[in-house]
Amino acid sequence: MTTSCPSSGPPARNGADCVVLGRLIDFAGDPAAFGAAAVRDLPGGALALKEGRIVWRGAAAGLPAEFGDAPQRDYGRCLVLPGFVDPHIHFPQYRILAAGGRGLLDWLDRFAFPEEQRYADGDHAAAAAEMFLDLLLAHGTTAALVFSTVHEEAADRLFAAAERRGMAVAAGKTLMDRNAPAALRDSAETGLRASERLYARWHGRGRLRYALSPRFAVTSGAAQLAAAGEFLKSYPDALMQTHLSETEEEIAEVVRLFPDCADYTDVYDRFGLLGPASLFAHGVHLSARERGRLGEAGSAVVHCPTSNAFLGSGLFDIGPYSPDGGTGAPRLAVATDIGGGTGYSLPATLGSAYRTAQLRGRRLAPERAFYLATFGNAEALGMEGEIGRLEPGFFADLAVLDPRATPLLAAREALSETLADTLLALMILGDDRIVRASWVAGRQLHPGPG
Ligand code: GUN
Ligand code: ZN
């Protein structure tokens, strides 16, 4: 499974295990807020890696002598980026892409819930976890926030597979105590206890984190949401993930189920689920009040453009999430939302976000898009100190992209004059073929040997 740079060279006797050469691209912040100063583009760059982390970055011509003996991996004119971070994806839906439903609730009933029932079988979950994580890596994604199923063992199997790869994965067992098949329901009490056990087993173990995962207010009643709020009080370093304001039909159902709440966001707010470690997927139809409240709480809204288009959920407006869109907006993240989403590629997902913005009369600059898929998503997960940038001290999680990966891309790249041109072509034309390699903690995991 692993090709590590030193395996092909002598044992490290020097300051680095390995040196990666290529065109280094990363983002020190949101280019929409900080402008060109936030964009770092270094052709002929070098990264020295040691014990899973970056220990030096700079021009290859200036590589310090202490790293001179380390084995080198030269990616030439390929782009070396921080590995992509997917902040909203469903592991048990890894193969149900392209299942045509009439809308979210119908799609859940006819495709997602039947498939998720298979994860009662731990062996099925274990095999799926291998496939799922390999698919992430094949698309340059090295870290993720993941929904598992209601089954405790399925989450165990996912964490174990992520641990074997050394990936930064945050995940949680789904909580659902109503409006779902009996085989997928827990209760306020059993869901809480299973979440506590999973937290105890996995949170903080290596690079793994626990994310409390109430599916949404349609499938969790008041008692379960209250238990979720209690969990977050007891374990303030856990993440929280759920769905919010994805479709009109879903919103109408939540209003019917929680008539005393001001709006959908208020449902989660009343149970103490808003906070800086909370990520809310979709947020397509949020009001200004809801955005303001989420922003005040420091929460993130996760834009899932391919899913919103596929399920017909609506056109997300990035306008309010721009620095000039008014203060107080929540943090913005971008995700695939597999299996409602239509592909694992974050660059292609950015292409979908770009098209959605165009349809809303907005513009998503390619540099901002790639910032979101790397450092921006890492910030939303609270992992901005360890992933998302090519910086000494950060984990050596890398996505190596070839802007000339196909004949069409090569011909298009010949016309590119700026980094923005190159990135936009990758967003609009790219898929897994653009991923030359994925590295996790200093090891090349994709492509594997053979
Ligand atoms: N809302 C509640 N569950 C889901 C899910 O599995 N996928 C999507 N896209 N939305 C949801
Ligand atoms: Zn989702």
Coordinates of C-alpha atoms and ligand atoms in Angstrom, one line a residue:
M1 CA 0.0 0.0 0.0
T2 CA 2.8 2.4 0.8
T3 CA 5.6 3.8 -1.2
S4 CA 7.7 5.9 1.1
C5 CA 10.4 8.0 -0.3
P6 CA 13.2 6.6 1.9
S7 CA 12.3 3.0 1.0
S8 CA 14.0 3.5 -2.3
G9 CA 17.1 5.2 -0.9
P10 CA 19.5 4.7 2.0
P11 CA 18.3 5.0 5.5
A12 CA 18.1 8.6 6.7
R13 CA 21.4 9.7 8.2
N14 CA 20.7 13.3 7.7
G15 CA 18.3 16.2 8.4
A16 CA 15.5 14.8 6.2
D17 CA 13.9 11.5 5.3
C18 CA 13.0 12.8 1.9
V19 CA 12.9 15.8 -0.3
V20 CA 10.0 16.5 -2.6
L21 CA 10.6 18.8 -5.6
G22 CA 8.0 20.6 -7.7
R23 CA 5.9 23.8 -8.1
L24 CA 4.8 24.5 -4.5
I25 CA 1.3 26.1 -4.2
D26 CA -0.4 27.0 -1.0
F27 CA -2.4 29.7 0.7
A28 CA -1.5 31.6 3.9
G29 CA -5.2 32.8 4.2
D30 CA -8.3 33.6 2.2
P31 CA -7.2 35.5 -1.0
A32 CA -10.5 37.2 -1.0
A33 CA -9.6 38.9 2.3
F34 CA -5.8 39.2 2.0
G35 CA -5.3 39.4 -1.8
A36 CA -2.2 38.2 -3.7
A37 CA -0.1 38.1 -0.5
A38 CA -2.0 35.0 0.6
V39 CA -1.1 33.1 -2.5
R40 CA 2.2 31.3 -2.6
D41 CA 3.5 29.9 -5.9
L42 CA 7.0 28.6 -6.0
P43 CA 8.1 26.9 -9.2
G44 CA 11.3 24.9 -8.6
G45 CA 10.4 24.5 -5.0
A46 CA 11.5 21.9 -2.4
L47 CA 10.1 20.4 0.7
A48 CA 12.2 18.6 3.2
L49 CA 10.3 16.0 5.1
K50 CA 11.2 14.3 8.4
E51 CA 9.2 12.0 10.6
G52 CA 5.9 12.7 8.8
R53 CA 6.2 16.5 8.8
I54 CA 7.6 19.3 6.7
V55 CA 10.9 20.6 8.2
W56 CA 11.9 23.0 5.5
R57 CA 10.4 24.7 2.4
G58 CA 12.1 26.9 -0.1
A59 CA 13.7 27.1 -3.6
A60 CA 15.4 23.9 -4.5
A61 CA 18.4 25.9 -5.5
G62 CA 18.7 27.0 -1.9
L63 CA 18.3 23.5 -0.3
P64 CA 20.5 23.5 2.8
A65 CA 23.4 21.1 2.8
E66 CA 21.9 19.1 5.7
F67 CA 19.1 17.9 3.4
G68 CA 21.4 17.2 0.5
D69 CA 21.8 13.5 1.1
A70 CA 18.1 12.7 1.5
P71 CA 16.4 10.7 -1.3
Q72 CA 14.5 13.0 -3.7
R73 CA 11.2 12.7 -5.4
D74 CA 11.1 15.2 -8.3
Y75 CA 7.7 16.1 -9.7
G76 CA 9.0 18.6 -12.2
R77 CA 6.4 21.1 -13.3
C78 CA 3.6 19.4 -11.4
L79 CA 1.9 21.3 -8.6
V80 CA 2.6 20.2 -5.1
L81 CA -0.3 21.3 -2.9
P82 CA -1.3 20.5 0.6
G83 CA -3.5 17.4 0.5
F84 CA -7.2 18.3 0.1
V85 CA -9.5 18.3 3.1
D86 CA -13.1 17.1 2.6
P87 CA -15.2 18.5 5.5
H88 CA -18.4 16.7 4.6
I89 CA -18.7 13.1 3.2
H90 CA -20.6 10.0 4.0
F91 CA -18.5 6.8 4.2
P92 CA -21.4 4.3 3.9
Q93 CA -22.6 6.1 0.8
Y94 CA -19.2 5.6 -0.9
R95 CA -20.7 3.7 -3.9
I96 CA -24.3 5.1 -4.2
L97 CA -23.3 8.1 -6.4
A98 CA -25.6 8.8 -9.3
A99 CA -28.7 7.3 -7.6
G100 CA -31.5 9.5 -9.0
G101 CA -34.1 10.5 -6.5
R102 CA -36.9 13.0 -6.6
G103 CA -35.2 15.2 -3.9
L104 CA -33.3 14.7 -0.7
L105 CA -36.0 13.0 1.5
D106 CA -37.0 10.6 -1.3
W107 CA -33.3 9.9 -2.1
L108 CA -32.6 9.1 1.6
D109 CA -35.5 6.7 1.8
R110 CA -34.9 4.9 -1.5
F111 CA -31.1 4.8 -1.7
A112 CA -29.1 6.0 1.4
F113 CA -31.1 4.3 4.1
P114 CA -31.2 0.8 2.4
E115 CA -27.5 1.0 1.7
E116 CA -26.6 2.2 5.2
Q117 CA -28.3 -0.9 6.7
R118 CA -25.6 -3.1 5.2
Y119 CA -23.2 -1.6 7.7
A120 CA -24.7 -3.6 10.5
D121 CA -22.2 -6.2 9.2
G122 CA -18.7 -5.2 10.5
D123 CA -16.9 -7.1 7.7
H124 CA -18.9 -5.2 5.1
A125 CA -18.0 -1.9 6.8
A126 CA -14.3 -2.9 7.0
A127 CA -14.1 -3.7 3.3
A128 CA -16.0 -0.5 2.5
A129 CA -13.7 1.6 4.7
E130 CA -10.7 0.4 2.6
M131 CA -12.4 1.3 -0.6
F132 CA -13.6 4.7 0.7
L133 CA -10.2 5.8 2.0
D134 CA -8.4 4.6 -1.2
L135 CA -10.9 6.6 -3.2
L136 CA -10.2 9.7 -1.2
L137 CA -6.4 9.3 -1.7
A138 CA -6.9 8.6 -5.4
H139 CA -8.5 12.1 -5.7
G140 CA -5.8 13.9 -3.6
T141 CA -7.9 14.1 -0.4
T142 CA -5.8 13.3 2.6
A143 CA -8.1 14.5 5.5
A144 CA -11.8 14.4 6.0
L145 CA -14.8 14.9 8.3
V146 CA -16.9 11.8 7.8
F147 CA -20.4 10.6 8.7
S148 CA -20.5 6.9 9.4
T149 CA -23.7 4.9 10.0
V150 CA -25.7 4.4 13.2
H151 CA -23.7 1.3 13.9
E152 CA -20.9 1.6 16.4
E153 CA -18.7 -1.1 14.8
A154 CA -18.9 0.5 11.4
A155 CA -17.3 3.6 12.9
D156 CA -14.7 1.5 14.6
R157 CA -13.8 -0.1 11.3
L158 CA -13.5 3.3 9.6
F159 CA -11.3 4.7 12.3
A160 CA -9.0 1.6 12.3
A161 CA -8.6 1.9 8.5
A162 CA -7.8 5.6 8.7
E163 CA -5.3 4.9 11.5
R164 CA -3.5 2.4 9.4
R165 CA -3.0 5.0 6.7
G166 CA -2.0 7.7 9.2
M167 CA -4.8 10.0 7.9
A168 CA -6.3 12.9 9.7
V169 CA -9.9 11.7 9.9
A170 CA -12.6 13.0 12.1
A171 CA -15.7 10.9 12.1
G172 CA -18.7 9.9 14.1
K173 CA -21.5 7.4 14.4
T174 CA -24.8 8.8 13.0
L175 CA -27.5 9.6 15.6
M176 CA -31.0 9.0 14.4
D177 CA -34.0 8.1 16.7
R178 CA -36.9 8.7 14.4
N179 CA -38.1 9.0 10.7
A180 CA -35.7 6.3 9.6
P181 CA -36.0 2.5 9.2
A182 CA -36.0 0.7 12.6
A183 CA -32.7 -1.0 11.7
L184 CA -31.0 2.5 11.5
R185 CA -32.5 4.0 14.7
D186 CA -30.8 4.4 18.0
S187 CA -32.3 6.3 21.0
A188 CA -31.2 9.3 22.9
E189 CA -29.6 7.1 25.5
T190 CA -28.0 4.4 23.3
G191 CA -26.8 6.9 20.8
L192 CA -25.1 9.0 23.5
R193 CA -23.4 6.0 25.2
A194 CA -22.1 4.7 21.8
S195 CA -20.8 8.1 21.0
E196 CA -19.0 8.3 24.4
R197 CA -17.4 4.9 23.8
L198 CA -16.2 5.8 20.4
Y199 CA -14.9 9.1 21.6
A200 CA -13.0 7.3 24.4
R201 CA -11.5 4.8 22.0
W202 CA -10.6 7.1 19.1
H203 CA -10.5 10.8 19.9
G204 CA -6.9 12.1 20.0
R205 CA -5.5 8.7 19.0
G206 CA -2.8 9.6 16.5
R207 CA -4.5 12.0 14.0
L208 CA -8.1 10.8 14.6
R209 CA -10.8 13.0 16.1
Y210 CA -14.4 12.2 17.2
A211 CA -17.2 14.2 15.6
L212 CA -20.6 14.0 17.2
S213 CA -23.0 13.3 14.3
P214 CA -26.7 13.9 14.7
R215 CA -27.9 13.4 11.1
F216 CA -30.4 16.3 11.1
A217 CA -33.4 17.6 12.9
V218 CA -35.8 15.4 10.9
T219 CA -34.2 12.2 12.2
S220 CA -33.3 13.3 15.8
G221 CA -36.0 14.3 18.2
A222 CA -35.7 16.8 21.1
A223 CA -34.4 14.2 23.6
Q224 CA -31.6 13.1 21.2
L225 CA -30.7 16.7 20.4
A226 CA -30.6 17.5 24.1
A227 CA -28.3 14.5 24.7
A228 CA -26.1 15.8 21.9
G229 CA -25.8 19.2 23.6
E230 CA -24.9 17.4 26.8
F231 CA -22.2 15.4 25.0
L232 CA -20.7 18.6 23.6
K233 CA -20.6 20.2 27.1
S234 CA -18.8 17.1 28.5
Y235 CA -16.4 16.8 25.5
P236 CA -15.7 20.3 24.3
D237 CA -12.8 19.2 22.1
A238 CA -15.1 17.0 20.0
L239 CA -16.3 18.2 16.6
M240 CA -20.0 18.4 15.7
Q241 CA -21.4 17.8 12.3
T242 CA -25.0 17.8 11.0
H243 CA -27.1 18.9 8.0
L244 CA -28.9 22.2 7.9
S245 CA -31.3 24.0 5.4
E246 CA -30.5 21.9 2.4
T247 CA -34.0 21.7 0.7
E248 CA -37.3 23.5 1.0
E249 CA -39.1 20.3 1.7
E250 CA -36.7 19.4 4.5
I251 CA -37.1 22.9 6.0
A252 CA -40.9 22.6 6.0
E253 CA -40.6 19.3 7.8
V254 CA -38.3 20.8 10.5
V255 CA -40.7 23.7 11.0
R256 CA -43.5 21.2 11.4
L257 CA -41.5 19.1 13.9
F258 CA -40.2 22.0 16.0
P259 CA -43.0 24.6 15.8
D260 CA -41.7 26.6 18.8
C261 CA -38.3 27.3 17.1
A262 CA -37.7 30.6 15.2
D263 CA -36.1 28.7 12.3
Y264 CA -34.1 25.6 11.4
T265 CA -30.8 27.0 12.8
D266 CA -32.6 27.9 16.1
V267 CA -33.5 24.2 16.5
Y268 CA -29.8 23.3 16.8
D269 CA -29.1 26.5 18.8
R270 CA -31.6 25.7 21.5
F271 CA -29.9 22.4 22.1
G272 CA -26.4 23.9 22.4
L273 CA -25.1 22.5 19.1
L274 CA -23.7 25.8 17.7
G275 CA -20.1 26.5 18.4
P276 CA -16.6 26.9 16.8
A277 CA -16.2 23.2 16.3
S278 CA -19.6 22.8 14.6
L279 CA -19.9 22.2 10.9
F280 CA -23.3 22.5 9.2
A281 CA -23.6 20.9 5.7
H282 CA -25.4 22.7 2.9
G283 CA -27.0 25.9 4.4
V284 CA -28.5 26.6 0.9
H285 CA -31.6 28.4 2.2
L286 CA -30.4 30.2 5.3
S287 CA -31.8 33.6 6.2
A288 CA -29.6 36.5 7.2
R289 CA -30.6 35.9 10.8
E290 CA -29.4 32.3 10.7
R291 CA -26.1 33.2 9.0
G292 CA -25.6 35.9 11.6
R293 CA -26.2 33.5 14.5
L294 CA -23.9 30.8 13.0
G295 CA -21.2 33.4 12.4
E296 CA -21.5 34.7 16.0
A297 CA -21.1 31.2 17.2
G298 CA -18.0 30.7 15.1
S299 CA -19.5 27.8 13.2
A300 CA -18.9 26.7 9.6
V301 CA -21.3 26.3 6.7
V302 CA -20.2 23.6 4.3
H303 CA -21.1 24.3 0.7
C304 CA -21.7 21.0 -1.2
P305 CA -22.3 22.2 -4.8
T306 CA -22.4 18.9 -6.7
S307 CA -24.8 17.4 -4.2
N308 CA -27.0 20.5 -4.3
A309 CA -27.2 20.3 -8.1
F310 CA -27.7 16.5 -8.3
L311 CA -30.5 16.4 -5.7
G312 CA -32.0 19.7 -7.0
S313 CA -31.6 21.3 -3.5
G314 CA -30.9 24.8 -4.7
L315 CA -28.2 27.3 -5.7
F316 CA -26.0 28.2 -2.8
D317 CA -25.1 31.9 -2.8
I318 CA -21.4 32.6 -1.8
G319 CA -22.1 36.3 -1.8
P320 CA -22.7 36.6 2.0
Y321 CA -19.5 34.6 2.6
S322 CA -17.2 37.1 0.8
P323 CA -15.2 39.5 2.8
D324 CA -17.2 42.3 1.2
G325 CA -20.5 40.5 1.8
G326 CA -21.0 41.9 5.2
T327 CA -19.5 41.0 8.5
G328 CA -20.5 38.2 10.8
A329 CA -20.9 35.5 8.2
P330 CA -20.1 31.9 9.2
R331 CA -16.9 30.4 8.1
L332 CA -17.2 28.8 4.6
A333 CA -16.0 25.3 3.7
V334 CA -16.5 23.3 0.6
A335 CA -17.1 19.5 0.4
T336 CA -18.1 16.7 -1.9
D337 CA -21.0 15.2 0.2
I338 CA -20.6 11.8 -1.4
G339 CA -23.0 10.1 -2.1
G340 CA -25.4 13.0 -2.8
G341 CA -22.4 14.6 -4.4
T342 CA -21.3 13.4 -7.8
G343 CA -17.6 12.9 -7.4
Y344 CA -14.7 12.5 -5.0
S345 CA -12.5 15.2 -6.6
L346 CA -12.3 18.4 -4.6
P347 CA -10.9 20.3 -7.7
A348 CA -14.0 19.2 -9.6
T349 CA -16.2 20.1 -6.7
L350 CA -14.6 23.6 -6.8
G351 CA -15.5 23.7 -10.5
S352 CA -19.1 23.0 -9.5
A353 CA -18.9 25.8 -6.8
Y354 CA -17.6 28.1 -9.5
R355 CA -20.5 27.3 -11.9
T356 CA -23.0 27.7 -9.0
A357 CA -21.5 31.1 -8.2
Q358 CA -21.8 32.1 -11.9
L359 CA -25.5 31.2 -11.8
R360 CA -25.9 33.4 -8.8
G361 CA -24.1 36.3 -10.4
R362 CA -21.0 35.9 -8.2
R363 CA -17.5 35.0 -9.0
L364 CA -15.4 32.4 -7.2
A365 CA -11.7 33.1 -7.9
P366 CA -9.7 29.9 -8.5
E367 CA -7.1 30.9 -5.9
R368 CA -9.9 31.3 -3.3
A369 CA -11.4 28.0 -4.4
F370 CA -8.1 26.1 -3.8
Y371 CA -7.6 28.0 -0.5
L372 CA -11.0 26.7 0.6
A373 CA -10.2 23.1 -0.4
T374 CA -7.0 23.2 1.6
F375 CA -6.3 25.7 4.4
G376 CA -9.9 27.0 4.6
N377 CA -11.3 23.5 5.2
A378 CA -8.5 22.8 7.7
E379 CA -9.5 26.0 9.5
A380 CA -13.2 24.8 9.6
L381 CA -12.0 21.6 11.2
G382 CA -9.8 23.4 13.7
M383 CA -6.8 21.7 12.2
E384 CA -5.2 24.8 10.8
G385 CA -2.1 24.3 12.9
E386 CA -1.2 21.0 11.3
I387 CA -2.7 20.6 7.8
G388 CA -3.6 22.8 4.8
R389 CA -0.3 24.5 4.3
L390 CA 3.2 23.7 3.1
E391 CA 4.9 25.0 6.2
P392 CA 7.6 23.7 8.5
G393 CA 5.9 21.9 11.4
F394 CA 2.8 20.9 9.3
F395 CA 2.1 17.3 8.4
A396 CA 3.5 16.3 5.1
D397 CA 0.1 15.6 3.6
L398 CA 0.5 16.4 -0.1
A399 CA -1.6 16.3 -3.3
V400 CA 0.6 16.4 -6.4
L401 CA -1.4 17.6 -9.5
D402 CA -0.4 17.4 -13.1
P403 CA -1.9 20.3 -15.1
R404 CA -0.9 18.4 -18.3
A405 CA -2.4 15.1 -17.2
T406 CA -4.5 14.6 -20.4
P407 CA -4.0 15.7 -24.0
L408 CA -6.8 18.2 -23.5
L409 CA -5.4 19.6 -20.2
A410 CA -1.9 19.8 -21.8
A411 CA -3.3 21.8 -24.7
R412 CA -5.3 24.0 -22.4
E413 CA -2.3 24.5 -20.1
A414 CA -0.3 25.8 -23.1
L415 CA -2.6 28.8 -23.1
S416 CA -2.4 29.4 -19.3
E417 CA -0.6 32.6 -18.4
T418 CA -1.3 32.8 -14.7
L419 CA -1.8 30.5 -11.8
A420 CA -5.5 31.3 -11.8
D421 CA -5.7 30.0 -15.4
T422 CA -4.0 26.8 -14.5
L423 CA -6.2 26.3 -11.4
L424 CA -9.4 27.0 -13.2
A425 CA -8.6 24.5 -15.9
L426 CA -8.0 21.9 -13.2
M427 CA -11.4 22.8 -11.6
I428 CA -13.3 22.6 -14.8
L429 CA -11.6 19.8 -16.6
G430 CA -10.0 17.8 -13.8
D431 CA -10.8 14.5 -12.2
D432 CA -8.7 11.7 -10.6
R433 CA -6.4 11.7 -13.7
I434 CA -4.9 15.0 -12.5
V435 CA -3.7 13.4 -9.3
R436 CA -0.1 12.3 -9.8
A437 CA 0.4 11.3 -6.1
S438 CA -1.0 11.7 -2.7
W439 CA 1.2 11.7 0.4
V440 CA 0.1 11.2 4.0
A441 CA 2.4 12.1 6.8
G442 CA 5.5 11.9 4.7
R443 CA 4.5 8.6 2.9
Q444 CA 3.3 8.4 -0.7
L445 CA 0.1 6.3 -0.4
H446 CA -1.2 6.9 -3.9
P447 CA -0.4 5.4 -6.3
G448 CA 0.6 2.4 -4.3
P449 CA 3.2 0.0 -5.6
G450 CA 2.2 -2.0 -8.6
Ligands
GUN1 N1 -29.5 15.2 5.1 C1 -29.7 14.2 6.0 N2 -28.9 13.2 5.7 C2 -28.4 13.5 4.5 C3 -27.5 12.7 3.6 O1 -27.1 11.6 3.9 N3 -27.1 13.4 2.5 C4 -27.5 14.6 2.2 N4 -27.1 15.2 1.1 N5 -28.3 15.3 3.0 C5 -28.7 14.8 4.2
ZN2 ZN -24.4 15.0 3.9

